[in-house]
Amino acid sequence: GGTLEKPRKLWRNYRSHQGVLEFAGNLLGALDTCFPTMQTKLTPDAGLTRGPRPSVWDCTATGAYEDGPGDPGMLALRRQIEMDQGIIVITRDELAVDLENGLKHCRGDAGNDGSFNPIVLGIREAKGLEFNDIIIVNFFSSTDVARGWANLMSLKWQNQYEAGTPNEEANKKALIQAAQERGLPEDLEVDLKMLYTAITRCRSRLVIAETRSTNPFKKFAQRFRDADKQVSGFVPSETSRTRMPDEWRATGMQFLRRAVDLGIDGGDDGVDQSAVRFLKIAMSSFHNGGKECEDLYERTKCMNDYLHINNEIDAIDSDRWEDRERCAAEAAMQMVRVGLLNQATDIIQRACRQRMDTKVVRPLYERVQKCKAKFRPSTGGGGGGGGGG
């Protein structure tokens, strides 16, 4: 007969620090002032700790790294990423592939030996993920509303963290009226939300960088660095920062979990390509973690191999059933060795649709099934990617 309590909403952020959240809250203030009728209103989080101030960086102004052929801004950015191991690059989704390739090849063949593998994510792709160190690249140089950004930076609005001031409502109406008179483009609302999403992926160090100098970015830097004092100018690293194995492990685990959530059990035809990419990033992160991450590296490598083994089995003619079974048995044993039981049974079933060898393959299959039955209660039904291991 009691009443149900109204669900509570978590508004304290236990991950990102106050400097990042206040900066993001300023963008929410711009959204609320310039687009007051927007359907989905975002609410600011409150951080519990202080941290390094976000920074802005015009890569073309870094003369120290302009001593080689190629795009000076891209060379400076690559240099910084090499010095700062593990920093995550976030950009617009449509730019992610080109930016990653540009970073790899900006030094020509000399810088393309395969050892440099930056983690570059699109903003939508990174949604739901969080990282300690983030650099947002070329957000302004690729915008379709450059004039809108320039006009926006000349307006005043109320930071979401400064609510509750005297005459707040009257001041807000005046600010909204001033924004409406500027005739800001509707697409600027989307841009603001995208930038907010990118900023809130960061837990600690945030850099907003451009490899090409543009007017919107200059206006943005003048507003938040020179006027509002919310960000500082970025100073490129002179010494390298090496990540510890536990940091690589944490990064790899985050990408591995996301790959599993997206689904990696559908074979090559049914797997989300982001899941494939996240799995490779996880594998690279565990590899960088060295001996302390060897077990996770082996497990993730097997998961990556599983994405392609079905094609290998299908390529073997059905008349060569012995070869199909041998291929399946070897792959299944690799899966079992790292605890991927679901994947092991799927491989055997796919290879042995017509018949199953009773001496080797069937006993293996039955043992795997017994292991799955034994471990299923303890996994809570979450064996899609982990296979009950």
Short mmCIF file of C-alpha atoms in Angstrom, two decimals:
data_model
loop_
_atom_site.label_atom_id
_atom_site.label_comp_id
_atom_site.label_asym_id
_atom_site.label_seq_id
_atom_site.Cartn_x
_atom_site.Cartn_y
_atom_site.Cartn_z
CA GLY A 1 0.00 0.00 0.00
CA GLY A 2 3.06 2.28 0.07
CA THR A 3 3.90 4.83 -2.61
CA LEU A 4 6.74 4.33 -5.04
CA GLU A 5 9.68 6.66 -4.62
CA LYS A 6 10.50 8.91 -7.53
CA PRO A 7 13.67 7.67 -9.28
CA ARG A 8 16.68 9.73 -8.39
CA LYS A 9 19.02 11.10 -11.00
CA LEU A 10 22.77 11.01 -10.46
CA TRP A 11 24.16 14.51 -10.91
CA ARG A 12 27.48 14.29 -9.09
CA ASN A 13 30.25 13.17 -11.39
CA TYR A 14 32.78 10.96 -9.62
CA ARG A 15 35.11 10.69 -12.63
CA SER A 16 35.64 14.03 -14.40
CA HIS A 17 36.99 16.90 -12.32
CA GLN A 18 35.36 20.27 -11.80
CA GLY A 19 37.49 22.13 -14.36
CA VAL A 20 36.29 19.93 -17.23
CA LEU A 21 32.69 19.95 -16.01
CA GLU A 22 32.53 23.74 -15.59
CA PHE A 23 33.89 24.16 -19.11
CA ALA A 24 31.23 21.76 -20.41
CA GLY A 25 28.61 23.59 -18.32
CA ASN A 26 29.50 26.81 -20.09
CA LEU A 27 28.53 25.19 -23.40
CA LEU A 28 25.23 24.11 -21.84
CA GLY A 29 24.67 27.73 -20.91
CA ALA A 30 25.20 28.71 -24.55
CA LEU A 31 22.73 26.02 -25.65
CA ASP A 32 20.10 27.14 -23.15
CA THR A 33 20.46 30.79 -24.18
CA CYS A 34 20.74 30.43 -27.94
CA PHE A 35 18.37 27.49 -28.41
CA PRO A 36 15.86 27.75 -25.52
CA THR A 37 13.22 25.66 -27.32
CA MET A 38 15.46 22.65 -27.98
CA GLN A 39 13.67 19.36 -27.36
CA THR A 40 16.36 17.62 -25.31
CA LYS A 41 17.80 19.73 -22.51
CA LEU A 42 21.10 18.60 -21.03
CA THR A 43 21.76 19.06 -17.34
CA PRO A 44 25.21 19.82 -15.94
CA ASP A 45 27.09 17.47 -13.63
CA ALA A 46 28.89 18.61 -10.51
CA GLY A 47 32.44 17.39 -9.96
CA LEU A 48 33.96 16.59 -6.58
CA THR A 49 37.62 17.35 -7.26
CA ARG A 50 39.77 19.93 -8.97
CA GLY A 51 42.11 19.13 -11.82
CA PRO A 52 44.22 20.60 -14.63
CA ARG A 53 42.57 23.41 -16.53
CA PRO A 54 41.47 22.47 -20.08
CA SER A 55 43.68 23.95 -22.77
CA VAL A 56 43.54 25.07 -26.39
CA TRP A 57 46.30 24.53 -28.92
CA ASP A 58 46.94 25.94 -32.39
CA CYS A 59 49.30 23.28 -33.71
CA THR A 60 50.50 25.54 -36.51
CA ALA A 61 51.97 27.93 -33.94
CA THR A 62 54.40 25.30 -32.70
CA GLY A 63 57.49 26.28 -34.69
CA ALA A 64 59.80 23.78 -33.01
CA TYR A 65 58.34 20.88 -34.98
CA GLU A 66 58.09 22.48 -38.41
CA ASP A 67 61.48 21.22 -39.54
CA GLY A 68 60.35 18.42 -41.84
CA PRO A 69 58.32 17.95 -45.01
CA GLY A 70 54.57 17.69 -44.70
CA ASP A 71 51.77 19.51 -42.90
CA PRO A 72 53.35 21.45 -39.98
CA GLY A 73 50.21 21.22 -37.85
CA MET A 74 49.88 17.48 -38.38
CA LEU A 75 53.58 16.96 -37.67
CA ALA A 76 53.27 18.88 -34.40
CA LEU A 77 50.21 16.86 -33.40
CA ARG A 78 51.90 13.57 -34.17
CA ARG A 79 54.96 14.62 -32.19
CA GLN A 80 52.77 15.37 -29.16
CA ILE A 81 50.91 12.06 -29.40
CA GLU A 82 54.24 10.21 -29.57
CA MET A 83 55.48 12.07 -26.51
CA ASP A 84 52.25 11.50 -24.59
CA GLN A 85 51.62 7.77 -24.80
CA GLY A 86 48.02 6.68 -24.66
CA ILE A 87 46.35 10.05 -25.17
CA ILE A 88 43.04 9.54 -26.98
CA VAL A 89 42.31 11.58 -30.12
CA ILE A 90 38.65 12.49 -30.68
CA THR A 91 37.32 14.18 -33.80
CA ARG A 92 34.18 14.33 -35.89
CA ASP A 93 33.14 10.84 -36.98
CA GLU A 94 33.47 11.61 -40.68
CA LEU A 95 37.09 12.74 -40.14
CA ALA A 96 38.33 9.88 -37.93
CA VAL A 97 39.72 7.59 -40.64
CA ASP A 98 41.40 10.37 -42.61
CA LEU A 99 42.88 11.89 -39.46
CA GLU A 100 44.31 8.56 -38.33
CA ASN A 101 45.84 7.95 -41.77
CA GLY A 102 47.11 11.52 -41.91
CA LEU A 103 48.89 11.13 -38.58
CA LYS A 104 50.47 7.86 -39.65
CA HIS A 105 51.69 9.14 -43.01
CA CYS A 106 52.48 12.81 -42.31
CA ARG A 107 56.21 12.02 -42.22
CA GLY A 108 56.10 9.98 -45.41
CA ASP A 109 57.55 6.47 -45.54
CA ALA A 110 60.04 7.28 -42.78
CA GLY A 111 57.28 7.57 -40.20
CA ASN A 112 55.16 4.66 -41.39
CA ASP A 113 56.93 1.59 -40.00
CA GLY A 114 53.83 0.33 -38.17
CA SER A 115 55.03 1.26 -34.68
CA PHE A 116 52.88 4.39 -34.43
CA ASN A 117 49.22 3.52 -33.88
CA PRO A 118 47.26 6.47 -32.46
CA ILE A 119 43.81 5.83 -31.01
CA VAL A 120 41.48 8.07 -33.04
CA LEU A 121 37.75 7.96 -32.31
CA GLY A 122 34.74 9.74 -33.74
CA ILE A 123 32.62 11.69 -31.26
CA ARG A 124 29.58 9.46 -31.66
CA GLU A 125 31.81 6.41 -31.60
CA ALA A 126 33.30 7.55 -28.28
CA LYS A 127 29.95 8.21 -26.63
CA GLY A 128 29.68 6.22 -23.41
CA LEU A 129 33.47 5.89 -23.09
CA GLU A 130 35.70 7.94 -20.78
CA PHE A 131 39.45 8.48 -20.78
CA ASN A 132 41.96 10.25 -18.57
CA ASP A 133 43.65 12.25 -21.35
CA ILE A 134 41.87 13.48 -24.46
CA ILE A 135 42.77 15.74 -27.36
CA ILE A 136 39.87 16.97 -29.52
CA VAL A 137 41.24 17.64 -33.01
CA ASN A 138 39.98 19.77 -35.92
CA PHE A 139 36.48 20.25 -34.58
CA PHE A 140 36.32 23.87 -35.75
CA SER A 141 38.21 23.63 -39.05
CA SER A 142 35.63 21.10 -40.28
CA THR A 143 32.45 22.84 -39.10
CA ASP A 144 29.69 23.77 -41.54
CA VAL A 145 28.61 26.69 -39.35
CA ALA A 146 31.85 28.67 -39.08
CA ARG A 147 30.07 32.05 -39.12
CA GLY A 148 27.62 30.80 -36.51
CA TRP A 149 30.50 29.92 -34.15
CA ALA A 150 32.10 33.32 -34.70
CA ASN A 151 28.81 35.09 -33.90
CA LEU A 152 28.21 32.86 -30.88
CA MET A 153 31.55 33.79 -29.32
CA SER A 154 30.55 37.46 -29.30
CA LEU A 155 27.38 36.78 -27.29
CA LYS A 156 26.94 36.56 -23.54
CA TRP A 157 25.23 33.71 -21.76
CA GLN A 158 24.92 32.34 -18.29
CA ASN A 159 27.16 29.46 -17.23
CA GLN A 160 25.02 26.64 -15.88
CA TYR A 161 27.16 26.65 -12.75
CA GLU A 162 26.37 30.32 -12.07
CA ALA A 163 22.61 29.91 -11.75
CA GLY A 164 20.79 31.48 -8.83
CA THR A 165 22.07 35.06 -9.26
CA PRO A 166 19.86 38.11 -8.58
CA ASN A 167 17.52 39.05 -11.45
CA GLU A 168 18.42 35.75 -13.11
CA GLU A 169 15.17 35.39 -15.06
CA ALA A 170 15.22 38.94 -16.43
CA ASN A 171 18.86 38.66 -17.40
CA LYS A 172 18.22 35.34 -19.11
CA LYS A 173 15.38 36.77 -21.20
CA ALA A 174 17.61 39.63 -22.33
CA LEU A 175 20.37 37.23 -23.30
CA ILE A 176 17.94 35.02 -25.24
CA GLN A 177 16.60 38.05 -27.09
CA ALA A 178 20.12 39.14 -28.04
CA ALA A 179 20.93 35.64 -29.31
CA GLN A 180 17.76 35.47 -31.41
CA GLU A 181 18.59 38.79 -33.05
CA ARG A 182 21.84 37.27 -34.32
CA GLY A 183 19.96 34.62 -36.30
CA LEU A 184 22.26 31.75 -35.36
CA PRO A 185 21.95 28.69 -37.67
CA GLU A 186 20.02 25.70 -36.30
CA ASP A 187 22.94 23.37 -37.08
CA LEU A 188 24.97 25.21 -34.47
CA GLU A 189 22.84 23.51 -31.80
CA VAL A 190 24.03 20.13 -33.10
CA ASP A 191 27.64 21.35 -33.11
CA LEU A 192 27.39 22.54 -29.51
CA LYS A 193 25.98 19.22 -28.36
CA MET A 194 28.69 17.35 -30.25
CA LEU A 195 31.44 19.41 -28.64
CA TYR A 196 29.83 18.92 -25.22
CA THR A 197 29.81 15.15 -25.77
CA ALA A 198 33.48 15.19 -26.79
CA ILE A 199 34.53 17.29 -23.78
CA THR A 200 32.70 15.10 -21.28
CA ARG A 201 34.61 12.01 -22.44
CA CYS A 202 37.54 13.43 -20.45
CA ARG A 203 38.33 12.60 -16.83
CA SER A 204 41.53 14.59 -16.36
CA ARG A 205 43.53 16.36 -19.11
CA LEU A 206 41.65 17.97 -21.97
CA VAL A 207 43.18 19.66 -25.01
CA ILE A 208 41.26 21.20 -27.93
CA ALA A 209 43.61 21.40 -30.90
CA GLU A 210 43.52 22.47 -34.54
CA THR A 211 46.08 21.52 -37.15
CA ARG A 212 44.89 24.43 -39.31
CA SER A 213 44.31 27.93 -37.99
CA THR A 214 40.69 29.03 -38.52
CA ASN A 215 38.61 32.03 -37.49
CA PRO A 216 36.05 30.02 -35.41
CA PHE A 217 38.86 28.43 -33.39
CA LYS A 218 40.58 31.79 -32.85
CA LYS A 219 37.28 33.28 -31.60
CA PHE A 220 36.74 30.23 -29.37
CA ALA A 221 40.23 30.52 -27.87
CA GLN A 222 39.86 34.28 -27.34
CA ARG A 223 36.56 33.78 -25.55
CA PHE A 224 37.46 30.93 -23.21
CA ARG A 225 41.19 31.56 -22.76
CA ASP A 226 41.55 35.33 -22.84
CA ALA A 227 38.13 36.54 -21.65
CA ASP A 228 36.55 33.83 -19.47
CA LYS A 229 39.89 32.38 -18.27
CA GLN A 230 38.37 28.90 -18.31
CA VAL A 231 41.09 27.35 -20.45
CA SER A 232 44.82 27.90 -20.82
CA GLY A 233 47.17 27.83 -23.77
CA PHE A 234 48.63 24.37 -24.34
CA VAL A 235 52.39 23.90 -24.09
CA PRO A 236 53.65 20.83 -26.04
CA SER A 237 55.59 18.27 -24.04
CA GLU A 238 59.37 18.35 -24.12
CA THR A 239 59.73 15.01 -22.38
CA SER A 240 57.88 11.78 -23.10
CA ARG A 241 55.25 10.43 -20.74
CA THR A 242 55.31 6.64 -20.49
CA ARG A 243 52.18 4.84 -19.44
CA MET A 244 52.29 2.18 -16.77
CA PRO A 245 51.03 -1.36 -17.45
CA ASP A 246 47.93 -0.83 -15.30
CA GLU A 247 47.03 2.22 -17.40
CA TRP A 248 47.30 0.21 -20.61
CA ARG A 249 45.26 -2.52 -18.95
CA ALA A 250 42.48 -0.09 -17.99
CA THR A 251 42.36 1.35 -21.51
CA GLY A 252 42.29 -2.10 -23.08
CA MET A 253 39.53 -3.29 -20.76
CA GLN A 254 37.33 -0.32 -21.63
CA PHE A 255 37.60 -1.01 -25.36
CA LEU A 256 37.20 -4.76 -24.83
CA ARG A 257 33.98 -4.28 -22.86
CA ARG A 258 32.60 -1.96 -25.53
CA ALA A 259 33.44 -4.48 -28.26
CA VAL A 260 31.61 -7.20 -26.34
CA ASP A 261 28.62 -4.91 -25.75
CA LEU A 262 28.39 -4.17 -29.47
CA GLY A 263 28.52 -7.91 -30.20
CA ILE A 264 31.27 -10.05 -31.67
CA ASP A 265 29.37 -13.33 -32.03
CA GLY A 266 27.82 -12.77 -35.43
CA GLY A 267 30.73 -13.77 -37.67
CA ASP A 268 32.18 -11.43 -40.29
CA ASP A 269 28.79 -10.62 -41.80
CA GLY A 270 27.02 -9.71 -38.57
CA VAL A 271 29.69 -7.96 -36.53
CA ASP A 272 29.57 -4.23 -35.94
CA GLN A 273 32.68 -2.72 -37.50
CA SER A 274 33.19 -0.52 -34.46
CA ALA A 275 33.36 -3.72 -32.38
CA VAL A 276 36.11 -5.02 -34.67
CA ARG A 277 38.03 -1.76 -34.33
CA PHE A 278 37.60 -1.61 -30.55
CA LEU A 279 38.81 -5.19 -30.27
CA LYS A 280 41.98 -4.31 -32.18
CA ILE A 281 42.54 -1.24 -30.00
CA ALA A 282 42.11 -3.40 -26.90
CA MET A 283 44.59 -5.94 -28.26
CA SER A 284 47.13 -3.19 -29.00
CA SER A 285 46.67 -1.70 -25.51
CA PHE A 286 47.24 -5.07 -23.83
CA HIS A 287 50.30 -5.64 -26.01
CA ASN A 288 51.70 -2.29 -24.87
CA GLY A 289 51.05 -3.34 -21.27
CA GLY A 290 53.70 -6.06 -21.54
CA LYS A 291 53.88 -9.15 -19.34
CA GLU A 292 51.27 -7.93 -16.87
CA CYS A 293 48.69 -7.95 -19.65
CA GLU A 294 49.77 -11.14 -21.46
CA ASP A 295 46.69 -13.12 -20.42
CA LEU A 296 44.33 -10.40 -21.62
CA TYR A 297 46.28 -10.02 -24.84
CA GLU A 298 45.97 -13.73 -25.61
CA ARG A 299 42.27 -13.74 -24.82
CA THR A 300 41.59 -10.68 -26.95
CA LYS A 301 43.69 -12.08 -29.81
CA CYS A 302 41.58 -15.24 -29.77
CA MET A 303 38.42 -13.14 -29.83
CA ASN A 304 39.80 -11.28 -32.84
CA ASP A 305 40.71 -14.57 -34.55
CA TYR A 306 37.18 -15.82 -33.94
CA LEU A 307 35.82 -13.02 -36.14
CA HIS A 308 37.62 -14.52 -39.12
CA ILE A 309 37.72 -18.28 -38.46
CA ASN A 310 34.23 -18.91 -39.84
CA ASN A 311 35.29 -17.56 -43.24
CA GLU A 312 38.33 -19.83 -43.17
CA ILE A 313 36.14 -22.85 -42.41
CA ASP A 314 33.60 -21.94 -45.11
CA ALA A 315 36.43 -21.63 -47.64
CA ILE A 316 37.23 -25.34 -47.18
CA ASP A 317 35.12 -27.54 -49.46
CA SER A 318 32.53 -29.64 -47.61
CA ASP A 319 33.98 -32.79 -49.20
CA ARG A 320 37.19 -32.16 -47.29
CA TRP A 321 35.45 -32.68 -43.97
CA GLU A 322 38.64 -33.83 -42.28
CA ASP A 323 40.35 -30.55 -43.07
CA ARG A 324 37.28 -28.61 -41.87
CA GLU A 325 37.25 -30.53 -38.60
CA ARG A 326 40.98 -30.13 -38.08
CA CYS A 327 40.75 -26.39 -38.62
CA ALA A 328 37.77 -26.15 -36.27
CA ALA A 329 39.36 -28.32 -33.58
CA GLU A 330 42.56 -26.25 -33.54
CA ALA A 331 40.64 -22.99 -33.35
CA ALA A 332 38.26 -24.36 -30.70
CA MET A 333 41.16 -25.47 -28.53
CA GLN A 334 42.58 -21.94 -28.67
CA MET A 335 39.22 -20.58 -27.57
CA VAL A 336 38.92 -23.09 -24.73
CA ARG A 337 42.43 -22.28 -23.55
CA VAL A 338 41.41 -18.67 -22.82
CA GLY A 339 37.89 -19.49 -21.63
CA LEU A 340 35.87 -18.55 -24.73
CA LEU A 341 33.51 -21.52 -24.51
CA ASN A 342 30.61 -20.12 -26.54
CA GLN A 343 32.94 -19.34 -29.40
CA ALA A 344 34.49 -22.81 -29.23
CA THR A 345 31.12 -24.58 -29.59
CA ASP A 346 30.03 -22.23 -32.38
CA ILE A 347 33.16 -23.04 -34.38
CA ILE A 348 32.70 -26.81 -34.02
CA GLN A 349 29.03 -26.66 -34.93
CA ARG A 350 29.76 -24.60 -38.03
CA ALA A 351 32.48 -26.93 -39.27
CA CYS A 352 30.66 -30.18 -38.48
CA ARG A 353 27.20 -29.61 -39.88
CA GLN A 354 27.27 -32.83 -41.91
CA ARG A 355 29.21 -35.11 -39.57
CA MET A 356 31.34 -34.99 -36.43
CA ASP A 357 34.43 -37.10 -35.80
CA THR A 358 33.68 -39.38 -32.83
CA LYS A 359 37.31 -39.85 -31.74
CA VAL A 360 38.51 -36.26 -31.39
CA VAL A 361 35.97 -33.58 -32.24
CA ARG A 362 32.86 -34.96 -30.52
CA PRO A 363 34.63 -35.59 -27.16
CA LEU A 364 36.04 -32.05 -27.36
CA TYR A 365 32.59 -30.65 -28.14
CA GLU A 366 30.98 -32.55 -25.26
CA ARG A 367 33.63 -31.40 -22.78
CA VAL A 368 33.11 -27.80 -23.82
CA GLN A 369 29.36 -28.18 -23.40
CA LYS A 370 29.86 -29.57 -19.88
CA CYS A 371 32.09 -26.63 -19.00
CA LYS A 372 29.48 -24.18 -20.29
CA ALA A 373 26.79 -25.84 -18.18
CA LYS A 374 29.05 -25.71 -15.12
CA PHE A 375 29.95 -22.03 -15.45
CA ARG A 376 26.64 -20.67 -16.76
CA PRO A 377 25.06 -19.98 -13.33
CA SER A 378 28.04 -17.89 -12.20
CA THR A 379 28.14 -15.70 -15.32
CA GLY A 380 24.59 -14.39 -14.93
CA GLY A 381 23.90 -14.97 -18.62
CA GLY A 382 26.66 -12.61 -19.74
CA GLY A 383 28.66 -15.12 -21.76
CA GLY A 384 28.16 -13.56 -25.17
CA GLY A 385 31.69 -12.20 -25.44
CA GLY A 386 33.35 -13.93 -22.49
CA GLY A 387 31.91 -17.32 -23.34
CA GLY A 388 31.43 -18.21 -19.67
CA GLY A 389 35.17 -18.29 -19.05
#
